Every structure is written in structure tokens, then in C-alpha cells.
Amino acid sequence: MANPESLTPLSKDELQELAERAISAKEYAYCPYSNFRVGACVLLSTGAYHTGSNVEVAATPVGICAERCAIAPIVASIKRPDMPVMRALAVSTDIDPPASPCGMCRQFINEFATSRDLPIYMYGKDGLSGNVVKMTIGELLPMSFGPNDLKRNE
Ligand code: THU
């Protein structure tokens, strides 16, 4: 894990870029069953942006949310000690007020967040010109179950 101190506040430009990418990622959503488009984007401490969108399949529980779609390839492509810090996550949907990450995604985000203060920005139907909700993973998932809880059993 990189130094958690690199969870520094985003500049205006970084937040704008993160939001725009999450909003555009919605265009790649494959959601013929729900017609509910979701886009997500993660900003890493390396400066890289990683997007994801929801991908559904006919066997409905098998689909994946946009947030996990964005995060899993990062984890799966970087060796553990070199894992960069997630500085922020943005999620975009077509509803207002904006949707928040589902419970399963909250656990997933929490697993790879180096701080409970990881900010999550939620954008709704009017994108950047509409309402934005900002909450931390700690606020979205109080009393989370994480890797440290497993260690407590050793
Ligand atoms: N969805 C997400 O992508 N992220 C969430 O946090 C909530 C739900 C997707 C899953 C499914 O493809 C569609 O939205 C409707 O539930």
C-alpha cells in the first residue's frame, strides 16, 4: 500500500476531470435489463483515472456494478506493495437526487480504501450542472467489516 497520507484533497481540475470521466463512463453501461446506467471513475495517487460502468447479463445476479468494475482491474493489475492509494471515487447515474453505491459496492470500496475519509462524489441526471452529493466511505459504511476484523481473530 502507498502512504495513506497521499489521500490529499482534490484540486478543482482533478475533481472536474474525475466527474467528467464518471459521467462519460455511463455511456458504456451495458444494462439492457434495468436500463439503469451507472458510470464510475477512480482517481489514484499516481494521477491515473480508471473508469467502469455497470455490466448486466441475462442471468441477472451475475452482473457487476460500475464501482466494482472500475476498482477490480486496478487491484488485479498492480502488485500488492505497489498498490496506489485511491484518492477519490465518482459515481454517476441518471436520477436525481443522485444514487449512492449499493451495499455490496460499499464493502468492496472499503476493502481497498486506505482511509475511512476516501471521498465519494455522486452525480445525478444533470451531471456537473446538477446536484452533487459528497460522502466519505466511512459515512456510507459505518461499522464496516474489513481486513483488520479478520486479523483480530488470529
Ligand atoms: N448499480 C451499479 O452499477 N452501482 C450501484 O451502486 C447500484 C446499482 C447497477 C447494477 C444494475 O446493473 C443496475 O445498476 C440496477 O440495479
mmCIF file with all atom_site columns, N, CA and C in Angstrom, residues 7 110 113-119 136-145:
data_model
loop_
_atom_site.group_PDB
_atom_site.id
_atom_site.type_symbol
_atom_site.label_atom_id
_atom_site.label_alt_id
_atom_site.label_comp_id
_atom_site.label_asym_id
_atom_site.label_entity_id
_atom_site.label_seq_id
_atom_site.pdbx_PDB_ins_code
_atom_site.Cartn_x
_atom_site.Cartn_y
_atom_site.Cartn_z
_atom_site.occupancy
_atom_site.B_iso_or_equiv
_atom_site.pdbx_formal_charge
_atom_site.auth_seq_id
_atom_site.auth_comp_id
_atom_site.auth_asym_id
_atom_site.auth_atom_id
_atom_site.pdbx_PDB_model_num
ATOM 1  N N  . LEU A 1 7   ? -3.606  10.672 0.462  1.00 0.00 ? 7   LEU A N  1
ATOM 2  C CA . LEU A 1 7   ? -5.034  10.952 0.291  1.00 0.00 ? 7   LEU A CA 1
ATOM 3  C C  . LEU A 1 7   ? -5.235  12.460 0.515  1.00 0.00 ? 7   LEU A C  1
ATOM 4  N N  . ASN A 1 110 ? -14.554 -0.207 0.528  1.00 0.00 ? 110 ASN A N  1
ATOM 5  C CA . ASN A 1 110 ? -13.935 -0.178 1.853  1.00 0.00 ? 110 ASN A CA 1
ATOM 6  C C  . ASN A 1 110 ? -12.692 -1.072 1.922  1.00 0.00 ? 110 ASN A C  1
ATOM 7  N N  . ALA A 1 113 ? -9.896  0.920  0.228  1.00 0.00 ? 113 ALA A N  1
ATOM 8  C CA . ALA A 1 113 ? -9.681  2.305  0.650  1.00 0.00 ? 113 ALA A CA 1
ATOM 9  C C  . ALA A 1 113 ? -8.641  2.308  1.760  1.00 0.00 ? 113 ALA A C  1
ATOM 10 N N  . THR A 1 114 ? -7.657  3.188  1.673  1.00 0.00 ? 114 THR A N  1
ATOM 11 C CA . THR A 1 114 ? -6.642  3.237  2.734  1.00 0.00 ? 114 THR A CA 1
ATOM 12 C C  . THR A 1 114 ? -7.090  4.155  3.859  1.00 0.00 ? 114 THR A C  1
ATOM 13 N N  . SER A 1 115 ? -8.183  4.850  3.648  1.00 0.00 ? 115 SER A N  1
ATOM 14 C CA . SER A 1 115 ? -8.694  5.746  4.684  1.00 0.00 ? 115 SER A CA 1
ATOM 15 C C  . SER A 1 115 ? -10.218 5.724  4.673  1.00 0.00 ? 115 SER A C  1
ATOM 16 N N  . ARG A 1 116 ? -10.773 5.837  5.875  1.00 0.00 ? 116 ARG A N  1
ATOM 17 C CA . ARG A 1 116 ? -12.239 5.946  6.007  1.00 0.00 ? 116 ARG A CA 1
ATOM 18 C C  . ARG A 1 116 ? -12.710 7.276  5.424  1.00 0.00 ? 116 ARG A C  1
ATOM 19 N N  . ASP A 1 117 ? -11.746 8.177  5.159  1.00 0.00 ? 117 ASP A N  1
ATOM 20 C CA . ASP A 1 117 ? -12.091 9.505  4.628  1.00 0.00 ? 117 ASP A CA 1
ATOM 21 C C  . ASP A 1 117 ? -12.108 9.545  3.102  1.00 0.00 ? 117 ASP A C  1
ATOM 22 N N  . LEU A 1 118 ? -11.953 8.401  2.465  1.00 0.00 ? 118 LEU A N  1
ATOM 23 C CA . LEU A 1 118 ? -11.997 8.395  0.993  1.00 0.00 ? 118 LEU A CA 1
ATOM 24 C C  . LEU A 1 118 ? -13.285 9.077  0.532  1.00 0.00 ? 118 LEU A C  1
ATOM 25 N N  . PRO A 1 119 ? -13.174 10.147 -0.264 1.00 0.00 ? 119 PRO A N  1
ATOM 26 C CA . PRO A 1 119 ? -14.388 10.841 -0.686 1.00 0.00 ? 119 PRO A CA 1
ATOM 27 C C  . PRO A 1 119 ? -15.061 10.167 -1.885 1.00 0.00 ? 119 PRO A C  1
ATOM 28 N N  . THR A 1 136 ? -18.012 10.362 2.604  1.00 0.00 ? 136 THR A N  1
ATOM 29 C CA . THR A 1 136 ? -16.828 9.509  2.704  1.00 0.00 ? 136 THR A CA 1
ATOM 30 C C  . THR A 1 136 ? -17.282 8.046  2.801  1.00 0.00 ? 136 THR A C  1
ATOM 31 N N  . ILE A 1 137 ? -16.350 7.137  2.550  1.00 0.00 ? 137 ILE A N  1
ATOM 32 C CA . ILE A 1 137 ? -16.696 5.714  2.688  1.00 0.00 ? 137 ILE A CA 1
ATOM 33 C C  . ILE A 1 137 ? -17.051 5.412  4.152  1.00 0.00 ? 137 ILE A C  1
ATOM 34 N N  . GLY A 1 138 ? -16.424 6.112  5.068  1.00 0.00 ? 138 GLY A N  1
ATOM 35 C CA . GLY A 1 138 ? -16.738 5.919  6.490  1.00 0.00 ? 138 GLY A CA 1
ATOM 36 C C  . GLY A 1 138 ? -18.179 6.299  6.808  1.00 0.00 ? 138 GLY A C  1
ATOM 37 N N  . GLU A 1 139 ? -18.661 7.346  6.156  1.00 0.00 ? 139 GLU A N  1
ATOM 38 C CA . GLU A 1 139 ? -20.058 7.756  6.374  1.00 0.00 ? 139 GLU A CA 1
ATOM 39 C C  . GLU A 1 139 ? -21.022 6.791  5.689  1.00 0.00 ? 139 GLU A C  1
ATOM 40 N N  . LEU A 1 140 ? -20.628 6.305  4.522  1.00 0.00 ? 140 LEU A N  1
ATOM 41 C CA . LEU A 1 140 ? -21.519 5.399  3.775  1.00 0.00 ? 140 LEU A CA 1
ATOM 42 C C  . LEU A 1 140 ? -21.550 3.999  4.381  1.00 0.00 ? 140 LEU A C  1
ATOM 43 N N  . LEU A 1 141 ? -20.460 3.622  5.033  1.00 0.00 ? 141 LEU A N  1
ATOM 44 C CA . LEU A 1 141 ? -20.380 2.273  5.590  1.00 0.00 ? 141 LEU A CA 1
ATOM 45 C C  . LEU A 1 141 ? -19.859 2.308  7.017  1.00 0.00 ? 141 LEU A C  1
ATOM 46 N N  . PRO A 1 142 ? -20.690 2.820  7.924  1.00 0.00 ? 142 PRO A N  1
ATOM 47 C CA . PRO A 1 142 ? -20.233 2.809  9.319  1.00 0.00 ? 142 PRO A CA 1
ATOM 48 C C  . PRO A 1 142 ? -20.201 1.365  9.824  1.00 0.00 ? 142 PRO A C  1
ATOM 49 N N  . MET A 1 143 ? -19.346 1.092  10.771 1.00 0.00 ? 143 MET A N  1
ATOM 50 C CA . MET A 1 143 ? -19.197 -0.265 11.319 1.00 0.00 ? 143 MET A CA 1
ATOM 51 C C  . MET A 1 143 ? -18.969 -1.298 10.222 1.00 0.00 ? 143 MET A C  1
ATOM 52 N N  . SER A 1 144 ? -18.078 -0.971 9.313  1.00 0.00 ? 144 SER A N  1
ATOM 53 C CA . SER A 1 144 ? -17.785 -1.889 8.203  1.00 0.00 ? 144 SER A CA 1
ATOM 54 C C  . SER A 1 144 ? -17.089 -3.138 8.719  1.00 0.00 ? 144 SER A C  1
ATOM 55 N N  . PHE A 1 145 ? -17.127 -4.170 7.911  1.00 0.00 ? 145 PHE A N  1
ATOM 56 C CA . PHE A 1 145 ? -16.325 -5.362 8.190  1.00 0.00 ? 145 PHE A CA 1
ATOM 57 C C  . PHE A 1 145 ? -15.179 -5.350 7.198  1.00 0.00 ? 145 PHE A C  1
#
